[in-house]
PDB file of C-alpha atoms and ligand atoms in Angstrom:
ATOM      1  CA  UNK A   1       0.000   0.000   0.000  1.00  0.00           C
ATOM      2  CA  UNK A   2       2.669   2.768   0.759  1.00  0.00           C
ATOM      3  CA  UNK A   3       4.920   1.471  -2.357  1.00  0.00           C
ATOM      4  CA  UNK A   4       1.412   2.267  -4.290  1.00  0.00           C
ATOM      5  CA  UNK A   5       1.615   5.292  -2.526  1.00  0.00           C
ATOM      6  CA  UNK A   6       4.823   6.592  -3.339  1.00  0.00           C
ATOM      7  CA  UNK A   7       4.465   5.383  -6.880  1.00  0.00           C
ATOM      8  CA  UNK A   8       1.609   7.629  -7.856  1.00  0.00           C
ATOM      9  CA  UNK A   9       3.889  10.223  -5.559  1.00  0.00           C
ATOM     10  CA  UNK A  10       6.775  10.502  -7.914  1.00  0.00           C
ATOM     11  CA  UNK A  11       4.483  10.302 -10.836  1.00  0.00           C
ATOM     12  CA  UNK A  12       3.203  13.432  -9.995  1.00  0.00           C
ATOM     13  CA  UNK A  13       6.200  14.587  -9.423  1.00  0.00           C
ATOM     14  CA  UNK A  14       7.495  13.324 -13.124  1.00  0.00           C
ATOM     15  CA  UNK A  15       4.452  14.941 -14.078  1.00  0.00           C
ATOM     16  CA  UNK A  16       4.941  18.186 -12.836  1.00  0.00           C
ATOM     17  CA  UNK A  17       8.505  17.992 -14.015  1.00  0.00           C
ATOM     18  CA  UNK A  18       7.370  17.455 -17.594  1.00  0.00           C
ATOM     19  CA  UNK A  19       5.188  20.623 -17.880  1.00  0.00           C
ATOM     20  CA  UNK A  20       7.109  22.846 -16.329  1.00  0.00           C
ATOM     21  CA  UNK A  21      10.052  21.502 -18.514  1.00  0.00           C
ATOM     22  CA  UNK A  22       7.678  22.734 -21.988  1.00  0.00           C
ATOM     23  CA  UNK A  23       6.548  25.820 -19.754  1.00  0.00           C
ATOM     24  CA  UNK A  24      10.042  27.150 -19.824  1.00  0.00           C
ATOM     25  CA  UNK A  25      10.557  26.104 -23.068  1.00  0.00           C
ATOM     26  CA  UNK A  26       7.731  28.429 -24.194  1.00  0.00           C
ATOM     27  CA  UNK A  27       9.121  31.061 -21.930  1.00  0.00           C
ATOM     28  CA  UNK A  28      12.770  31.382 -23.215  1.00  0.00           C
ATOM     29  CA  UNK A  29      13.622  34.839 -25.010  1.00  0.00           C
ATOM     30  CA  UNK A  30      11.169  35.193 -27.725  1.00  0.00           C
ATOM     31  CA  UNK A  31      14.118  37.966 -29.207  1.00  0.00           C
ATOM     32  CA  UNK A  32      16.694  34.890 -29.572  1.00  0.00           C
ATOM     33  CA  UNK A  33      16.308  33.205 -32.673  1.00  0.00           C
ATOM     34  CA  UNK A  34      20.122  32.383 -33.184  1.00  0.00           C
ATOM     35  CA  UNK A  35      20.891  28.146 -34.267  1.00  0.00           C
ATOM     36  CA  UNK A  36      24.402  27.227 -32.886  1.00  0.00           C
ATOM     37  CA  UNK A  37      26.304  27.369 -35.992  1.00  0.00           C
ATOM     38  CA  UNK A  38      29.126  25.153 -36.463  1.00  0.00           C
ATOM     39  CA  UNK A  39      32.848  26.233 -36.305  1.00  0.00           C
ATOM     40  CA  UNK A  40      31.395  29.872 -34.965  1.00  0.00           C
ATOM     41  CA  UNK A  41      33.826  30.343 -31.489  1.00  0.00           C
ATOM     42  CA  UNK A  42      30.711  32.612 -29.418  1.00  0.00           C
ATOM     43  CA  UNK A  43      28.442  29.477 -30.148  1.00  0.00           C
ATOM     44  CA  UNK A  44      30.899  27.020 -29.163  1.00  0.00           C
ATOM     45  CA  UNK A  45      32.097  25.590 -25.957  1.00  0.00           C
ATOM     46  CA  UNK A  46      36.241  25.336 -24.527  1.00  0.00           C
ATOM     47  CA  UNK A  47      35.705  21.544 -25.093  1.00  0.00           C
ATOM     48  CA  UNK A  48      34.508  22.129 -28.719  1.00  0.00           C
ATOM     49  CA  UNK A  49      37.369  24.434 -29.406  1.00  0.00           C
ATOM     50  CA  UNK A  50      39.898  21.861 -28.084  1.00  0.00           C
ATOM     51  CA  UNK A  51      39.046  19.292 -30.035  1.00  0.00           C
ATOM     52  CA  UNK A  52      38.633  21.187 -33.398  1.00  0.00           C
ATOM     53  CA  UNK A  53      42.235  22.452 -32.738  1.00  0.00           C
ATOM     54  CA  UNK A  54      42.816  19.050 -32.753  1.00  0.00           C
ATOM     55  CA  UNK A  55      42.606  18.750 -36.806  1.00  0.00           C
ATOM     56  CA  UNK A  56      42.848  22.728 -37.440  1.00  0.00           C
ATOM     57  CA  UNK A  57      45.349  25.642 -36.116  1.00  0.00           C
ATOM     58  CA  UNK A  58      43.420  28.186 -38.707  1.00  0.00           C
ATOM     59  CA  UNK A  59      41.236  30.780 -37.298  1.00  0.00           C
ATOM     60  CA  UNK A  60      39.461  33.477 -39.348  1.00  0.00           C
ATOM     61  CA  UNK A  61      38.733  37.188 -37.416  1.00  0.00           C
ATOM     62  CA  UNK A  62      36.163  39.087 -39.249  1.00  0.00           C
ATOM     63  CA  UNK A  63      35.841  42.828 -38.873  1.00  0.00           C
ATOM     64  CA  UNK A  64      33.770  45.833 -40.109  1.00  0.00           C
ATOM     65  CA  UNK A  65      31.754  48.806 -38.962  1.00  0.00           C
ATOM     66  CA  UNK A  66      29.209  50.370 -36.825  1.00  0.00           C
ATOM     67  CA  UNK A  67      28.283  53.168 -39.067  1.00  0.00           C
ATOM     68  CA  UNK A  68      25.657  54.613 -41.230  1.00  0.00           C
ATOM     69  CA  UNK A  69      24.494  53.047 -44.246  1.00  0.00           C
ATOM     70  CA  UNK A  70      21.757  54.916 -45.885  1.00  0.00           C
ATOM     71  CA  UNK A  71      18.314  54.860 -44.790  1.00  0.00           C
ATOM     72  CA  UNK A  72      17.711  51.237 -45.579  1.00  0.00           C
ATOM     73  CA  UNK A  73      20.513  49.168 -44.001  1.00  0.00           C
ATOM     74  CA  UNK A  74      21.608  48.724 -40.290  1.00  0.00           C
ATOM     75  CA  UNK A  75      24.182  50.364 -38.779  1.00  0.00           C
ATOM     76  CA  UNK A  76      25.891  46.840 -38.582  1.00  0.00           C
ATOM     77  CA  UNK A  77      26.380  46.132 -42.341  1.00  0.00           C
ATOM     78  CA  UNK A  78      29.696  46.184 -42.353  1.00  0.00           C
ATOM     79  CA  UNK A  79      30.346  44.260 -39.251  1.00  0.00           C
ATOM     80  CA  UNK A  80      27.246  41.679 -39.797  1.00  0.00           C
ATOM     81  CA  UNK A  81      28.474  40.951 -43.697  1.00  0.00           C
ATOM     82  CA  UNK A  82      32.138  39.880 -42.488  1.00  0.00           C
ATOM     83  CA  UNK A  83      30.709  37.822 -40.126  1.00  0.00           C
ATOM     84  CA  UNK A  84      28.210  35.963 -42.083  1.00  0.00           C
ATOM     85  CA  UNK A  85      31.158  35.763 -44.633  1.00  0.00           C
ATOM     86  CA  UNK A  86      33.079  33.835 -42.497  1.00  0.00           C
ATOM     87  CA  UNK A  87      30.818  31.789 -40.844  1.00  0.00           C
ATOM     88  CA  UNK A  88      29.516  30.296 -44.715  1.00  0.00           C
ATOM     89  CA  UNK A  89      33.482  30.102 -45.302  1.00  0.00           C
ATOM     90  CA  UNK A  90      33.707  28.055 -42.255  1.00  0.00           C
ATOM     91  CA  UNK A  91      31.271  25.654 -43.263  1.00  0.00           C
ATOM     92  CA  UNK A  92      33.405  24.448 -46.138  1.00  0.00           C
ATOM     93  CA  UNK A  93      36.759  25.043 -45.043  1.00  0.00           C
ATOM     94  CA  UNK A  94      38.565  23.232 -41.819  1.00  0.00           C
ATOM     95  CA  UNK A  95      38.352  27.006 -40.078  1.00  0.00           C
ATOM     96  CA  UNK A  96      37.040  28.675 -36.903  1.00  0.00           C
ATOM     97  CA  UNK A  97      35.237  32.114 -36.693  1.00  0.00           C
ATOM     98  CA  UNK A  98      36.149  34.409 -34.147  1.00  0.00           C
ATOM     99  CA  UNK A  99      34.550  38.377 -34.357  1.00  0.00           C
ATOM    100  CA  UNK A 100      36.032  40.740 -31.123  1.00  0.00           C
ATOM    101  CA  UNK A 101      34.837  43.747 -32.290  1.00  0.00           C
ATOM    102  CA  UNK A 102      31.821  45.396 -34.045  1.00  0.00           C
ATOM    103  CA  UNK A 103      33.299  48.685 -34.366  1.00  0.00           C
ATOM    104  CA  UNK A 104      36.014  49.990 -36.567  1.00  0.00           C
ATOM    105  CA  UNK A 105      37.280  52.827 -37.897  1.00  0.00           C
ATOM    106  CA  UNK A 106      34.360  55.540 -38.955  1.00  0.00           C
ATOM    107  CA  UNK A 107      35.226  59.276 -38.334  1.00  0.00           C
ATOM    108  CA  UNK A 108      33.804  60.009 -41.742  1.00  0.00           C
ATOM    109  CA  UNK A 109      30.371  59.353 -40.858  1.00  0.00           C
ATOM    110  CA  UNK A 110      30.635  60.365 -37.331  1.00  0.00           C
ATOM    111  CA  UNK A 111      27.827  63.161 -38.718  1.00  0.00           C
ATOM    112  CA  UNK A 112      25.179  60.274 -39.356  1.00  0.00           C
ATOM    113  CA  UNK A 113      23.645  59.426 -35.728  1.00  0.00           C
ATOM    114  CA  UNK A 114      24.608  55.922 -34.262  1.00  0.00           C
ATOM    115  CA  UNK A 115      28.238  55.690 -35.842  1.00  0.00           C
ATOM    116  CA  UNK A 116      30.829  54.483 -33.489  1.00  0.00           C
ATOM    117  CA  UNK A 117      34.674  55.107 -34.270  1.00  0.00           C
ATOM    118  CA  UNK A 118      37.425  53.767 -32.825  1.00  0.00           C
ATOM    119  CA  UNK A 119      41.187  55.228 -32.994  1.00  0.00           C
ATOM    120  CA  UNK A 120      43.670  52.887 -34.773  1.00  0.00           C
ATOM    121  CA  UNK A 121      45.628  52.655 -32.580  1.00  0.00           C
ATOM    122  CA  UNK A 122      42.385  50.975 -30.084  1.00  0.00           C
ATOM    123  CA  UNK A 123      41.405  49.270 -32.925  1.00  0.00           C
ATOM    124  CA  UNK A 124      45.119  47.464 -33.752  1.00  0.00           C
ATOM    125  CA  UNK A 125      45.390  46.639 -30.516  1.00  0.00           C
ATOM    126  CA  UNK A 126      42.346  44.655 -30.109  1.00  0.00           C
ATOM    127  CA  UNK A 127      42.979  42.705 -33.396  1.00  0.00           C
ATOM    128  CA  UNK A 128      46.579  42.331 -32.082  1.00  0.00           C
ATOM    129  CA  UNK A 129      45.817  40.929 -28.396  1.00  0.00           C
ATOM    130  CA  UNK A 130      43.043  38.553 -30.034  1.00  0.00           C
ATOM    131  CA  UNK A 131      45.036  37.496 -31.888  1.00  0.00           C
ATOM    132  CA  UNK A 132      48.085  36.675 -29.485  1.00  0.00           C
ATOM    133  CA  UNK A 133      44.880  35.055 -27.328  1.00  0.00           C
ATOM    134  CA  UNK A 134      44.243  32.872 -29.841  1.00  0.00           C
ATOM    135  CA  UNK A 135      47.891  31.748 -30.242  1.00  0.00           C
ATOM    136  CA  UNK A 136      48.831  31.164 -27.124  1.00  0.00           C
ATOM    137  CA  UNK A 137      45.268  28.325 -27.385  1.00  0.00           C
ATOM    138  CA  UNK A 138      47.335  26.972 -30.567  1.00  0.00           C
ATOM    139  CA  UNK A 139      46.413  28.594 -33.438  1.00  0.00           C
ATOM    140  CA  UNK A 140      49.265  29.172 -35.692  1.00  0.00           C
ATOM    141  CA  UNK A 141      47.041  30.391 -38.862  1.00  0.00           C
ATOM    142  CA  UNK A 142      45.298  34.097 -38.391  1.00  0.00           C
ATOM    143  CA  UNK A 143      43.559  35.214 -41.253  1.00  0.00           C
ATOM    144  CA  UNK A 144      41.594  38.344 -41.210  1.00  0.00           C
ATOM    145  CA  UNK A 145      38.509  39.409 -43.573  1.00  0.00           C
ATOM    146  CA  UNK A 146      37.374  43.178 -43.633  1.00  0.00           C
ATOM    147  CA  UNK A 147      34.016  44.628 -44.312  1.00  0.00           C
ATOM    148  CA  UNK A 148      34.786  48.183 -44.173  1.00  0.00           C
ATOM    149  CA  UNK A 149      37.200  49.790 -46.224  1.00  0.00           C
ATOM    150  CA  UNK A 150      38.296  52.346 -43.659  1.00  0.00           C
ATOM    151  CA  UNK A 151      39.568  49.569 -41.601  1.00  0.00           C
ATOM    152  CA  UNK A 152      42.248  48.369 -44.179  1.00  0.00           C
ATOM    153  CA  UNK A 153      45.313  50.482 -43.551  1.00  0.00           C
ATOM    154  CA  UNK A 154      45.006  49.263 -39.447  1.00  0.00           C
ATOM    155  CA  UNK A 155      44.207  45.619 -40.821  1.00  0.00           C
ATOM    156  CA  UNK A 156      47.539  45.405 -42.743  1.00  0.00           C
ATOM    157  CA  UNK A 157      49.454  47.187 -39.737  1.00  0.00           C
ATOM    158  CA  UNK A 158      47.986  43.810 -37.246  1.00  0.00           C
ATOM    159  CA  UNK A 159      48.914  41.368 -40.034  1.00  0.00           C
ATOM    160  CA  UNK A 160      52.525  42.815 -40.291  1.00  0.00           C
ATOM    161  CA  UNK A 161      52.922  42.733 -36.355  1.00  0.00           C
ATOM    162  CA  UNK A 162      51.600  39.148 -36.405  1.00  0.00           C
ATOM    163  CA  UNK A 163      53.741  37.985 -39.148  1.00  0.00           C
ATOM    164  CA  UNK A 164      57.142  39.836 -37.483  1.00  0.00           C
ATOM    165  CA  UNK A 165      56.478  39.172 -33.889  1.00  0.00           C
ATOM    166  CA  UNK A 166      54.740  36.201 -33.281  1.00  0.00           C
ATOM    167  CA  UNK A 167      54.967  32.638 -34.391  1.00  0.00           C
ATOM    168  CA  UNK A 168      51.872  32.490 -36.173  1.00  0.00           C
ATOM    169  CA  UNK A 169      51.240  33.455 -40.008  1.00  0.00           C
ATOM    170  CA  UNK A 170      48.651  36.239 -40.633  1.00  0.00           C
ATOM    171  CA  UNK A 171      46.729  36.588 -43.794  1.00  0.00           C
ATOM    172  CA  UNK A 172      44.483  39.466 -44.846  1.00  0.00           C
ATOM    173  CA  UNK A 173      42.113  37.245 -46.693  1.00  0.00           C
ATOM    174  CA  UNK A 174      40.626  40.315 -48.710  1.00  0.00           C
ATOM    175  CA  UNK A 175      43.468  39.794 -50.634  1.00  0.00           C
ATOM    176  CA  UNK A 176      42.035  37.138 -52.858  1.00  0.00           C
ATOM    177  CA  UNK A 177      41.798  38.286 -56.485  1.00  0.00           C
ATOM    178  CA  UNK A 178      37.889  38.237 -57.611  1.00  0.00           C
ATOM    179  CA  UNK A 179      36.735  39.547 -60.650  1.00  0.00           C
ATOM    180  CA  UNK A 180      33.534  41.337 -59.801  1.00  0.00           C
ATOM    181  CA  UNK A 181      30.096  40.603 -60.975  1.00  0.00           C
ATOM    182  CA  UNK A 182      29.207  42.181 -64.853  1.00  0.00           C
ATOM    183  CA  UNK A 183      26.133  43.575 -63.462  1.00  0.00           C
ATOM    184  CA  UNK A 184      27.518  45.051 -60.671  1.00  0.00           C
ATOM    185  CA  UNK A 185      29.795  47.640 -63.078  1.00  0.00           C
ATOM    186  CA  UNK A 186      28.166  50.559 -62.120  1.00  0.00           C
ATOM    187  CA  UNK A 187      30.444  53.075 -62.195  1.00  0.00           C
ATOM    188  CA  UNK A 188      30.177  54.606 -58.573  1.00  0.00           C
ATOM    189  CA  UNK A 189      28.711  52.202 -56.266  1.00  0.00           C
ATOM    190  CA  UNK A 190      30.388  52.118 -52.803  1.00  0.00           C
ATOM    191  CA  UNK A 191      28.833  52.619 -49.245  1.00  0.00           C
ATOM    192  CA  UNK A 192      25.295  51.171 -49.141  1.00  0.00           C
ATOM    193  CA  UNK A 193      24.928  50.927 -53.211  1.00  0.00           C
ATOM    194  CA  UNK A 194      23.416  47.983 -55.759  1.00  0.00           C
ATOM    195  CA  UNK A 195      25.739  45.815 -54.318  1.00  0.00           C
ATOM    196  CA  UNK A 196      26.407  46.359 -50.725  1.00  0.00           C
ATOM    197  CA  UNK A 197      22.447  46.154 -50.623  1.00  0.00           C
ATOM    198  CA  UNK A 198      22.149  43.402 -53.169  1.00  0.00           C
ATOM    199  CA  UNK A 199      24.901  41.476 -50.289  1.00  0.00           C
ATOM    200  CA  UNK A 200      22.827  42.207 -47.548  1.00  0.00           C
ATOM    201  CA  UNK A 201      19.403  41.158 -49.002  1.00  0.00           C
ATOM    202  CA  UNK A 202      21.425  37.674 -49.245  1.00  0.00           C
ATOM    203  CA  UNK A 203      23.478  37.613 -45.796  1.00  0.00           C
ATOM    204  CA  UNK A 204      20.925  39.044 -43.499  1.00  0.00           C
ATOM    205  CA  UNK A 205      17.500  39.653 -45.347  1.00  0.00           C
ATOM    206  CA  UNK A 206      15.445  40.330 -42.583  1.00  0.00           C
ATOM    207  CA  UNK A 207      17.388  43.761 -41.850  1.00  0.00           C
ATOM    208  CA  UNK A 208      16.860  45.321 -45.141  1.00  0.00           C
ATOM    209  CA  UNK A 209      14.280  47.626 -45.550  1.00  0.00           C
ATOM    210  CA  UNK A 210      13.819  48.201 -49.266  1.00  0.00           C
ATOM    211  CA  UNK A 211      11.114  50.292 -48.779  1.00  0.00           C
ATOM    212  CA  UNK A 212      13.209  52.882 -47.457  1.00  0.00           C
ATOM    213  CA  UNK A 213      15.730  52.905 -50.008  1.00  0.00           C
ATOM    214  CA  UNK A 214      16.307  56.518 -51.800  1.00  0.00           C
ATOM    215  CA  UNK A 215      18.557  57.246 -54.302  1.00  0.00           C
ATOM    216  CA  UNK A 216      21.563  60.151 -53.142  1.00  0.00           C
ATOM    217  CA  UNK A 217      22.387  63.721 -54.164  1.00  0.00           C
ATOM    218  CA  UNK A 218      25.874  63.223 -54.583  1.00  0.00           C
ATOM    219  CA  UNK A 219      28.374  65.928 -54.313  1.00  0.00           C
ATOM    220  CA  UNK A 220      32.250  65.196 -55.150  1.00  0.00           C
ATOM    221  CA  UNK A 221      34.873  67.402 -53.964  1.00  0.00           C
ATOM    222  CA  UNK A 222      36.438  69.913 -56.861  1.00  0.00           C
ATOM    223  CA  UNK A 223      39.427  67.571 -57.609  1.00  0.00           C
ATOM    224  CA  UNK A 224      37.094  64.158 -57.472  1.00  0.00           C
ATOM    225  CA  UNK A 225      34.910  66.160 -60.440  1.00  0.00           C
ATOM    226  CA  UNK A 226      37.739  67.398 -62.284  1.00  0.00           C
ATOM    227  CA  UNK A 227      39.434  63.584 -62.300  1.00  0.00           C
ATOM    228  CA  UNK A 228      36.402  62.028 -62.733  1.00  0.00           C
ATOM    229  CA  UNK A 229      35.355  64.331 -66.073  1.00  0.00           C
ATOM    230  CA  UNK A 230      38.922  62.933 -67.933  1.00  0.00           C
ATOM    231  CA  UNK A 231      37.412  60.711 -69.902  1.00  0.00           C
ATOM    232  CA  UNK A 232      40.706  57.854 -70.232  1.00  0.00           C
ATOM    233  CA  UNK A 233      42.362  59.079 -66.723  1.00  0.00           C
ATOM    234  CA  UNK A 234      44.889  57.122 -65.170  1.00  0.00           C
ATOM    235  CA  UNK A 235      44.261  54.441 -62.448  1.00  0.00           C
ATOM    236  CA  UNK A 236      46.872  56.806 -60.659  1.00  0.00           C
ATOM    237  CA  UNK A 237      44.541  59.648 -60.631  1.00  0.00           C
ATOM    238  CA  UNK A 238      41.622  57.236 -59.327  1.00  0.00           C
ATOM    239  CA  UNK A 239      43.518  57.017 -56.688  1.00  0.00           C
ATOM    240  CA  UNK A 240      44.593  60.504 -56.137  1.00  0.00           C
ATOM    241  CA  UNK A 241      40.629  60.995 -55.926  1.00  0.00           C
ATOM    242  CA  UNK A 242      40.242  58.422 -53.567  1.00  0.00           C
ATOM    243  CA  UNK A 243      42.143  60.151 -51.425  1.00  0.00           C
ATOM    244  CA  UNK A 244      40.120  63.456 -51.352  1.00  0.00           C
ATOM    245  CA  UNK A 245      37.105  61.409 -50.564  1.00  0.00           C
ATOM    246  CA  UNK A 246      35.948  60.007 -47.502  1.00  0.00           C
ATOM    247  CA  UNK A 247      37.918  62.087 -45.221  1.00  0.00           C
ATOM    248  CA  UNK A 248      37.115  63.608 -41.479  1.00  0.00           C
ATOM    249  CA  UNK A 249      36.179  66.912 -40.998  1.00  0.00           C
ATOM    250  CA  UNK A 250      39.704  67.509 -39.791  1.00  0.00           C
ATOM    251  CA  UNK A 251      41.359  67.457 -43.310  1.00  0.00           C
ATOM    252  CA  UNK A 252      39.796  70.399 -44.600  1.00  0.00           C
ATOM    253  CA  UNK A 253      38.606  68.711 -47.826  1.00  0.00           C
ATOM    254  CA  UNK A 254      35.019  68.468 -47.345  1.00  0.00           C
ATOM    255  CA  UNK A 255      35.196  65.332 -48.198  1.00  0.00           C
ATOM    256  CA  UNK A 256      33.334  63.269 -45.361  1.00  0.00           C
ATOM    257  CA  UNK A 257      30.383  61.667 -46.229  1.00  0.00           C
ATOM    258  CA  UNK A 258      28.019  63.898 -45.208  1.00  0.00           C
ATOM    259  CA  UNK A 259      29.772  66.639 -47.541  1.00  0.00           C
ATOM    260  CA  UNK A 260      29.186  63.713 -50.617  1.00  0.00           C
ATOM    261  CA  UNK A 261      26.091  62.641 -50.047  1.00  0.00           C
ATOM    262  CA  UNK A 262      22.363  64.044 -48.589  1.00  0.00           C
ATOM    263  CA  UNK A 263      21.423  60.578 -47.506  1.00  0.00           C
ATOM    264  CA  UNK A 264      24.574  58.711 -46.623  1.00  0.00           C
ATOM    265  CA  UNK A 265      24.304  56.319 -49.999  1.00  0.00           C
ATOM    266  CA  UNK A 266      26.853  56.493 -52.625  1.00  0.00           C
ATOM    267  CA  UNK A 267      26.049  55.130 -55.672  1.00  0.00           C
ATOM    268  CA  UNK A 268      24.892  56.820 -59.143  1.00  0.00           C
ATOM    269  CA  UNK A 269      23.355  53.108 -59.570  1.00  0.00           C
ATOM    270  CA  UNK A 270      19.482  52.523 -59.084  1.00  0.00           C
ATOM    271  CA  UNK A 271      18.847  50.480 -55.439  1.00  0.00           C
ATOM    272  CA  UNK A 272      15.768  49.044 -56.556  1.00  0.00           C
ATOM    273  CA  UNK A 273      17.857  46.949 -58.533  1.00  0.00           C
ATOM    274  CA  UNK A 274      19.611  45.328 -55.815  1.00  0.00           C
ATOM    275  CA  UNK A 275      18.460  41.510 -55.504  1.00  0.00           C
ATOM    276  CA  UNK A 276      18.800  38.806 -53.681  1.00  0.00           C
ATOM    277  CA  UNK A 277      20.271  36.933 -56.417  1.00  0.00           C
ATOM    278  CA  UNK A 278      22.825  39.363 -57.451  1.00  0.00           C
ATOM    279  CA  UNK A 279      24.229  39.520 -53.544  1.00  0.00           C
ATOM    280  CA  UNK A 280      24.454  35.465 -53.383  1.00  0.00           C
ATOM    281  CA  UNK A 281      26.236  34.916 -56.708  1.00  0.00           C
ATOM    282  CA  UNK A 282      28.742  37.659 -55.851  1.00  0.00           C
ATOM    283  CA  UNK A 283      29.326  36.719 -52.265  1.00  0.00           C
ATOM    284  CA  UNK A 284      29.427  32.538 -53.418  1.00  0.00           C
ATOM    285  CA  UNK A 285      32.896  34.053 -55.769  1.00  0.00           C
ATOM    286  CA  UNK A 286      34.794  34.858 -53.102  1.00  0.00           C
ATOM    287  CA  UNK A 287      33.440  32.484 -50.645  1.00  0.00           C
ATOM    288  CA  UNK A 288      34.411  29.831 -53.487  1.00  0.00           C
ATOM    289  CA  UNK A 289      38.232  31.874 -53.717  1.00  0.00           C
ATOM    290  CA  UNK A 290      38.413  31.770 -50.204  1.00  0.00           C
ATOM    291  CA  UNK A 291      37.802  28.109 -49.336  1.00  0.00           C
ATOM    292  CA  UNK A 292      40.396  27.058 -52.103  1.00  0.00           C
ATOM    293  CA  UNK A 293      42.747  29.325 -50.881  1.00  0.00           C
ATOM    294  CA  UNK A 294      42.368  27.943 -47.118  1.00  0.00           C
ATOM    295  CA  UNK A 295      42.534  24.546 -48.432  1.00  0.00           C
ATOM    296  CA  UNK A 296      45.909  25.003 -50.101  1.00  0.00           C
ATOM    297  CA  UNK A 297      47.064  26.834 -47.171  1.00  0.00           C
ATOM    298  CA  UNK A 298      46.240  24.027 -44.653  1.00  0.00           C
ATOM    299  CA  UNK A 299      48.074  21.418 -47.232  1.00  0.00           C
ATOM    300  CA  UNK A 300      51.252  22.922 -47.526  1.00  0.00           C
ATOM    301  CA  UNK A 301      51.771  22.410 -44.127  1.00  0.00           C
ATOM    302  CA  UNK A 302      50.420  19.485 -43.335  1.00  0.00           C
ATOM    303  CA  UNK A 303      52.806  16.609 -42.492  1.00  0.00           C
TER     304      UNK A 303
HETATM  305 ZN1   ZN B 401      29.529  49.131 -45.787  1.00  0.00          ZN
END
């Protein structure tokens, strides 16, 4: 009679546990709608990381921006591109992903609300000590990948400190040759254009509102108009008006990107013509590049 007893006892109590287990279930953050994605280091645990270094030393930091990007994309373009980049790389290629930092380097667009900006100096030494972290666990393969252009100059500078002072091999995987999309020629189409957008609607869809896209006003500096009107100009002078563009406030040349543009786009190409499809096949080119170049990297030294 009291084993009956006890019986229907810890039924209940099985019972009781079962609910409550699908209760909380139902209760967990309705704003988290992340799947663990393999080979991403924030998703993973130590004991995951130890045993993939157990078949890979190759580890893949992606960087970008916090900074305006026209009315219809996030703040985190930049930063949420190079991620997704890397994470679809790692899903082909023996690599890990690990992002340290959303921000990069922005004082251009410091006039757009929301931009962030870090100092190089900040920013290098963030990439640096990450990557000296992730050495000392045994990686002996860094490899950087850059959404933001304004970040390159610093991105080099970490790679170069890597390679001279550490044991590991750095690699600024931006570097890999691809020959850009036909459709995509339009002949100014930078921050937040056809094909930035055209990448986003691909990488993260759900943050792109197309409804708010506008074509710009676009202003170039005096210099930038007078290069840009020679019709056969040197690649020389393209780059002579790169430099007068997308420059703080503290140069003098009216050349941030609030001087260029009324709406912080720059493109003289149509945004309504940015598609997913366009954004996948470009993006699958490099990602393509990318995992053949890892793979010959990681056979060369393999013994
Ligand atoms: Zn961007």
């Amino acid at each position: 009679m009291k084993t009956r007893y006890l019986n229907t006892i810890s039924i209940a109590i099985m019972a009781v546990l079962i609910i409550s287990a699908s209760v909380s279930a139902q209760d967990t953050n309705p704003l988290f709608h992340e799947k663990k994605v393999k080979n991403f280091i924030p998703h993973m645990t130590w004991y995951e990381v130890e045993q993939a270094l157990k078949h890979t030393d190759m580890v893949l930091i992606p960087v970008g921006s916090i900074e305006q990007h026209g009315k219809h994309l996030p703040l985190g373009t930049d930063s949420y591109a190079s991620i997704e980049t890397c994470k679809l790389i790692s899903q082909e290629a023996d690599v890990l992903v690990c992002p340290v930092t959303l921000a990069g380097l922005s004082e251009h667009h410091m006039d757009f609300p929301g931009t962030l900006t870090l100092t190089a100096g900040t920013f290098e030494a963030v990439l640096f000590e990450t990557a000296q972290c992730l050495i000392r666990h045994g990686f002996k393969k860094i490899m950087f990948h850059n959404g933001h252009g304004g970040n390159t100059v610093s991105i080099n500078n970490v790679v170069r400190k890597i390679n001279q002072y550490t044991k590991a091999t750095a690699f600024f995987l931006n570097n890999i040759n691809v020959i850009p999309l036909q459709e995509l020629r339009i002949p100014y189409d930078w921050h937040a254009g056809v094909g930035e957008t055209s990448l986003m609607l691909y990488l993260t869809n759900p943050l792109v509102q197309m409804e708010m896209t506008e074509n710009p006003e676009l202003t170039f500096p005096e210099i930038v108009e007078k290069i840009n009107s020679i019709e056969k100009r040197s690649g020389y002078l393209n780059t002579i008006a790169s430099a007068n563009m997308f420059a703080p406030k503290v140069s003098g040349k009216n050349a941030t990107t609030k001087d260029m543009t009324n709406n912080g786009v720059m493109t003289t190409g149509d945004l309504k013509d940015s598609t997913i499809d366009l954004g996948k096949r470009s993006r699958d080119r490099f990602i393509k590049a990318a995992v053949k170049f890892i793979k010959e990297w990681k056979a060369v030294t393999e013994k």
